Amino acid sequence: MEQTTMQQTSPSVSLPVNLVADLQDALLMAMTDLQRLEGLLDHATSNLLERFGSANQALSHLSAERADELGPIRHNLHQAVTELQFHDMATQLIVHTGKVLQSCAWRLADQAMEPEDDELPLELDPMPERPSPVTQSEMDAGSIDLF
């Protein structure tokens, strides 16, 4: 009896190259939008920190007679600065999502388009292993996790 060996292949779907190119363009545009969002968050956070610092400095010029009123105000400013950790978490999510989108876009190109004769194969970055770098879902007091 003759033994036949079956090769195991991964499933494949045939897509038109123009559809793959359009999808790749859409993924890269989404990545660009995420980078712009990261810049906007950086700018807003920088402005908030500057304003909190100015408010804290203005409070230091008030007389010592009003120290009992200044304590709660400073405490609220400190909590507001702590809540700016949202910026760090949002930035981590943006960077992670950008890496996923970029990896998908390059994999599409690698799988769908035949390389030219003189073209070197793409060196693809691995897809991020973790689904998300941030596990935080709320910003309540005491809910800040260090990661």
PDB file of C-alpha atoms in Angstrom:
ATOM      1  CA  MET A   1       0.000   0.000   0.000  1.00  0.00           C
ATOM      2  CA  GLU A   2       1.342   3.353  -0.977  1.00  0.00           C
ATOM      3  CA  GLN A   3       1.334   6.040   1.667  1.00  0.00           C
ATOM      4  CA  THR A   4       0.381   9.508   0.609  1.00  0.00           C
ATOM      5  CA  THR A   5       1.553  12.410   2.617  1.00  0.00           C
ATOM      6  CA  MET A   6      -0.770  15.287   3.026  1.00  0.00           C
ATOM      7  CA  GLN A   7       0.761  18.667   3.284  1.00  0.00           C
ATOM      8  CA  GLN A   8      -0.889  20.945   5.741  1.00  0.00           C
ATOM      9  CA  THR A   9      -1.387  24.415   4.432  1.00  0.00           C
ATOM     10  CA  SER A  10      -2.924  27.381   6.070  1.00  0.00           C
ATOM     11  CA  PRO A  11      -6.226  28.590   4.639  1.00  0.00           C
ATOM     12  CA  SER A  12      -5.973  31.307   2.038  1.00  0.00           C
ATOM     13  CA  VAL A  13      -8.321  33.723   0.391  1.00  0.00           C
ATOM     14  CA  SER A  14      -7.702  35.239  -2.985  1.00  0.00           C
ATOM     15  CA  LEU A  15      -8.274  38.999  -3.077  1.00  0.00           C
ATOM     16  CA  PRO A  16      -7.805  41.454  -5.914  1.00  0.00           C
ATOM     17  CA  VAL A  17      -4.596  43.450  -5.542  1.00  0.00           C
ATOM     18  CA  ASN A  18      -6.454  46.777  -5.805  1.00  0.00           C
ATOM     19  CA  LEU A  19      -8.701  45.776  -2.878  1.00  0.00           C
ATOM     20  CA  VAL A  20      -5.658  44.863  -0.791  1.00  0.00           C
ATOM     21  CA  ALA A  21      -3.974  48.155  -1.743  1.00  0.00           C
ATOM     22  CA  ASP A  22      -7.085  50.115  -0.726  1.00  0.00           C
ATOM     23  CA  LEU A  23      -7.269  48.266   2.582  1.00  0.00           C
ATOM     24  CA  GLN A  24      -3.589  48.868   3.204  1.00  0.00           C
ATOM     25  CA  ASP A  25      -4.057  52.588   2.477  1.00  0.00           C
ATOM     26  CA  ALA A  26      -6.990  52.725   4.915  1.00  0.00           C
ATOM     27  CA  LEU A  27      -4.933  51.047   7.641  1.00  0.00           C
ATOM     28  CA  LEU A  28      -2.045  53.458   7.111  1.00  0.00           C
ATOM     29  CA  MET A  29      -4.434  56.465   7.182  1.00  0.00           C
ATOM     30  CA  ALA A  30      -5.887  55.206  10.471  1.00  0.00           C
ATOM     31  CA  MET A  31      -2.348  54.897  11.813  1.00  0.00           C
ATOM     32  CA  THR A  32      -1.612  58.496  10.773  1.00  0.00           C
ATOM     33  CA  ASP A  33      -4.794  59.679  12.491  1.00  0.00           C
ATOM     34  CA  LEU A  34      -3.737  57.891  15.680  1.00  0.00           C
ATOM     35  CA  GLN A  35      -0.362  59.636  15.544  1.00  0.00           C
ATOM     36  CA  ARG A  36      -2.121  62.993  15.172  1.00  0.00           C
ATOM     37  CA  LEU A  37      -4.370  62.121  18.130  1.00  0.00           C
ATOM     38  CA  GLU A  38      -1.284  61.329  20.191  1.00  0.00           C
ATOM     39  CA  GLY A  39       0.127  64.770  19.342  1.00  0.00           C
ATOM     40  CA  LEU A  40      -3.134  66.459  20.344  1.00  0.00           C
ATOM     41  CA  LEU A  41      -3.176  64.596  23.657  1.00  0.00           C
ATOM     42  CA  ASP A  42       0.447  65.567  24.303  1.00  0.00           C
ATOM     43  CA  HIS A  43      -0.334  69.227  23.603  1.00  0.00           C
ATOM     44  CA  ALA A  44      -3.465  69.265  25.797  1.00  0.00           C
ATOM     45  CA  THR A  45      -1.663  67.515  28.645  1.00  0.00           C
ATOM     46  CA  SER A  46       1.243  69.932  28.473  1.00  0.00           C
ATOM     47  CA  ASN A  47      -1.171  72.877  28.637  1.00  0.00           C
ATOM     48  CA  LEU A  48      -3.037  71.359  31.590  1.00  0.00           C
ATOM     49  CA  LEU A  49       0.164  70.761  33.546  1.00  0.00           C
ATOM     50  CA  GLU A  50       1.272  74.336  32.886  1.00  0.00           C
ATOM     51  CA  ARG A  51      -2.064  75.717  34.077  1.00  0.00           C
ATOM     52  CA  PHE A  52      -2.056  73.537  37.193  1.00  0.00           C
ATOM     53  CA  GLY A  53       1.445  74.760  37.983  1.00  0.00           C
ATOM     54  CA  SER A  54       0.359  78.393  37.514  1.00  0.00           C
ATOM     55  CA  ALA A  55      -2.651  77.864  39.792  1.00  0.00           C
ATOM     56  CA  ASN A  56      -0.486  76.259  42.451  1.00  0.00           C
ATOM     57  CA  GLN A  57       2.011  79.123  42.244  1.00  0.00           C
ATOM     58  CA  ALA A  58      -0.800  81.690  42.512  1.00  0.00           C
ATOM     59  CA  LEU A  59      -2.032  79.930  45.648  1.00  0.00           C
ATOM     60  CA  SER A  60       1.400  80.236  47.250  1.00  0.00           C
ATOM     61  CA  HIS A  61       1.093  84.044  47.095  1.00  0.00           C
ATOM     62  CA  LEU A  62      -2.040  84.079  49.238  1.00  0.00           C
ATOM     63  CA  SER A  63      -1.594  84.961  52.862  1.00  0.00           C
ATOM     64  CA  ALA A  64      -0.990  82.366  55.547  1.00  0.00           C
ATOM     65  CA  GLU A  65      -4.265  83.454  57.192  1.00  0.00           C
ATOM     66  CA  ARG A  66      -6.150  81.548  54.525  1.00  0.00           C
ATOM     67  CA  ALA A  67      -4.156  78.304  54.854  1.00  0.00           C
ATOM     68  CA  ASP A  68      -7.279  76.388  55.857  1.00  0.00           C
ATOM     69  CA  GLU A  69      -8.874  77.320  52.513  1.00  0.00           C
ATOM     70  CA  LEU A  70      -5.738  76.544  50.495  1.00  0.00           C
ATOM     71  CA  GLY A  71      -5.377  72.942  51.674  1.00  0.00           C
ATOM     72  CA  PRO A  72      -8.442  71.567  49.867  1.00  0.00           C
ATOM     73  CA  ILE A  73      -7.650  73.594  46.736  1.00  0.00           C
ATOM     74  CA  ARG A  74      -4.105  72.222  46.581  1.00  0.00           C
ATOM     75  CA  HIS A  75      -5.395  68.724  47.263  1.00  0.00           C
ATOM     76  CA  ASN A  76      -7.794  69.047  44.292  1.00  0.00           C
ATOM     77  CA  LEU A  77      -4.986  70.311  42.060  1.00  0.00           C
ATOM     78  CA  HIS A  78      -2.815  67.377  43.095  1.00  0.00           C
ATOM     79  CA  GLN A  79      -5.625  64.927  42.298  1.00  0.00           C
ATOM     80  CA  ALA A  80      -6.161  66.573  38.906  1.00  0.00           C
ATOM     81  CA  VAL A  81      -2.482  66.134  38.060  1.00  0.00           C
ATOM     82  CA  THR A  82      -2.673  62.477  39.156  1.00  0.00           C
ATOM     83  CA  GLU A  83      -5.646  61.975  36.849  1.00  0.00           C
ATOM     84  CA  LEU A  84      -3.474  63.119  33.964  1.00  0.00           C
ATOM     85  CA  GLN A  85      -2.114  59.584  34.008  1.00  0.00           C
ATOM     86  CA  PHE A  86      -4.965  59.103  31.553  1.00  0.00           C
ATOM     87  CA  HIS A  87      -2.635  60.677  28.998  1.00  0.00           C
ATOM     88  CA  ASP A  88      -0.033  57.981  29.565  1.00  0.00           C
ATOM     89  CA  MET A  89      -2.586  55.199  29.249  1.00  0.00           C
ATOM     90  CA  ALA A  90      -4.164  56.740  26.144  1.00  0.00           C
ATOM     91  CA  THR A  91      -0.744  57.172  24.531  1.00  0.00           C
ATOM     92  CA  GLN A  92       0.130  53.538  25.223  1.00  0.00           C
ATOM     93  CA  LEU A  93      -3.125  52.428  23.588  1.00  0.00           C
ATOM     94  CA  ILE A  94      -2.507  54.659  20.567  1.00  0.00           C
ATOM     95  CA  VAL A  95       1.036  53.351  20.075  1.00  0.00           C
ATOM     96  CA  HIS A  96      -0.115  49.734  20.487  1.00  0.00           C
ATOM     97  CA  THR A  97      -2.992  50.157  18.029  1.00  0.00           C
ATOM     98  CA  GLY A  98      -0.670  51.872  15.557  1.00  0.00           C
ATOM     99  CA  LYS A  99       1.707  48.888  15.714  1.00  0.00           C
ATOM    100  CA  VAL A 100      -1.171  46.477  15.084  1.00  0.00           C
ATOM    101  CA  LEU A 101      -2.422  48.529  12.116  1.00  0.00           C
ATOM    102  CA  GLN A 102       1.059  48.839  10.640  1.00  0.00           C
ATOM    103  CA  SER A 103       1.693  45.124  11.024  1.00  0.00           C
ATOM    104  CA  CYS A 104      -1.615  44.330   9.303  1.00  0.00           C
ATOM    105  CA  ALA A 105      -0.878  46.739   6.453  1.00  0.00           C
ATOM    106  CA  TRP A 106       2.580  45.306   5.790  1.00  0.00           C
ATOM    107  CA  ARG A 107       1.379  41.715   6.063  1.00  0.00           C
ATOM    108  CA  LEU A 108      -1.318  42.443   3.510  1.00  0.00           C
ATOM    109  CA  ALA A 109       1.257  43.852   1.132  1.00  0.00           C
ATOM    110  CA  ASP A 110       3.604  40.930   1.724  1.00  0.00           C
ATOM    111  CA  GLN A 111       0.917  38.312   1.113  1.00  0.00           C
ATOM    112  CA  ALA A 112      -0.934  39.939  -1.776  1.00  0.00           C
ATOM    113  CA  MET A 113       1.756  41.449  -3.928  1.00  0.00           C
ATOM    114  CA  GLU A 114       4.462  39.538  -5.727  1.00  0.00           C
ATOM    115  CA  PRO A 115       7.914  41.027  -5.127  1.00  0.00           C
ATOM    116  CA  GLU A 116       9.866  42.336  -8.089  1.00  0.00           C
ATOM    117  CA  ASP A 117      12.866  40.271  -9.189  1.00  0.00           C
ATOM    118  CA  ASP A 118      15.372  42.719  -7.696  1.00  0.00           C
ATOM    119  CA  GLU A 119      13.288  43.442  -4.576  1.00  0.00           C
ATOM    120  CA  LEU A 120      14.293  42.149  -1.153  1.00  0.00           C
ATOM    121  CA  PRO A 121      11.571  40.475   0.925  1.00  0.00           C
ATOM    122  CA  LEU A 122       9.907  42.606   3.591  1.00  0.00           C
ATOM    123  CA  GLU A 123      11.150  42.192   7.128  1.00  0.00           C
ATOM    124  CA  LEU A 124       7.916  42.283   9.087  1.00  0.00           C
ATOM    125  CA  ASP A 125       7.752  43.416  12.681  1.00  0.00           C
ATOM    126  CA  PRO A 126       5.979  40.849  14.810  1.00  0.00           C
ATOM    127  CA  MET A 127       2.371  41.527  15.788  1.00  0.00           C
ATOM    128  CA  PRO A 128       2.194  42.744  19.412  1.00  0.00           C
ATOM    129  CA  GLU A 129       1.739  39.747  21.692  1.00  0.00           C
ATOM    130  CA  ARG A 130      -0.556  41.331  24.256  1.00  0.00           C
ATOM    131  CA  PRO A 131      -3.982  42.470  23.149  1.00  0.00           C
ATOM    132  CA  SER A 132      -3.602  45.758  25.031  1.00  0.00           C
ATOM    133  CA  PRO A 133      -0.804  47.332  27.064  1.00  0.00           C
ATOM    134  CA  VAL A 134      -3.280  49.045  29.392  1.00  0.00           C
ATOM    135  CA  THR A 135      -5.677  47.284  31.715  1.00  0.00           C
ATOM    136  CA  GLN A 136      -7.086  50.414  33.336  1.00  0.00           C
ATOM    137  CA  SER A 137     -10.783  51.016  32.766  1.00  0.00           C
ATOM    138  CA  GLU A 138     -11.540  53.848  35.188  1.00  0.00           C
ATOM    139  CA  MET A 139      -9.899  56.870  36.795  1.00  0.00           C
ATOM    140  CA  ASP A 140     -11.471  56.767  40.261  1.00  0.00           C
ATOM    141  CA  ALA A 141      -9.326  57.434  43.315  1.00  0.00           C
ATOM    142  CA  GLY A 142      -7.284  54.384  44.169  1.00  0.00           C
ATOM    143  CA  SER A 143      -7.833  52.757  40.773  1.00  0.00           C
ATOM    144  CA  ILE A 144      -4.485  53.757  39.269  1.00  0.00           C
ATOM    145  CA  ASP A 145      -2.384  50.724  38.350  1.00  0.00           C
ATOM    146  CA  LEU A 146       1.306  50.923  37.647  1.00  0.00           C
ATOM    147  CA  PHE A 147       2.290  49.047  34.511  1.00  0.00           C
TER     148      PHE A 147
END
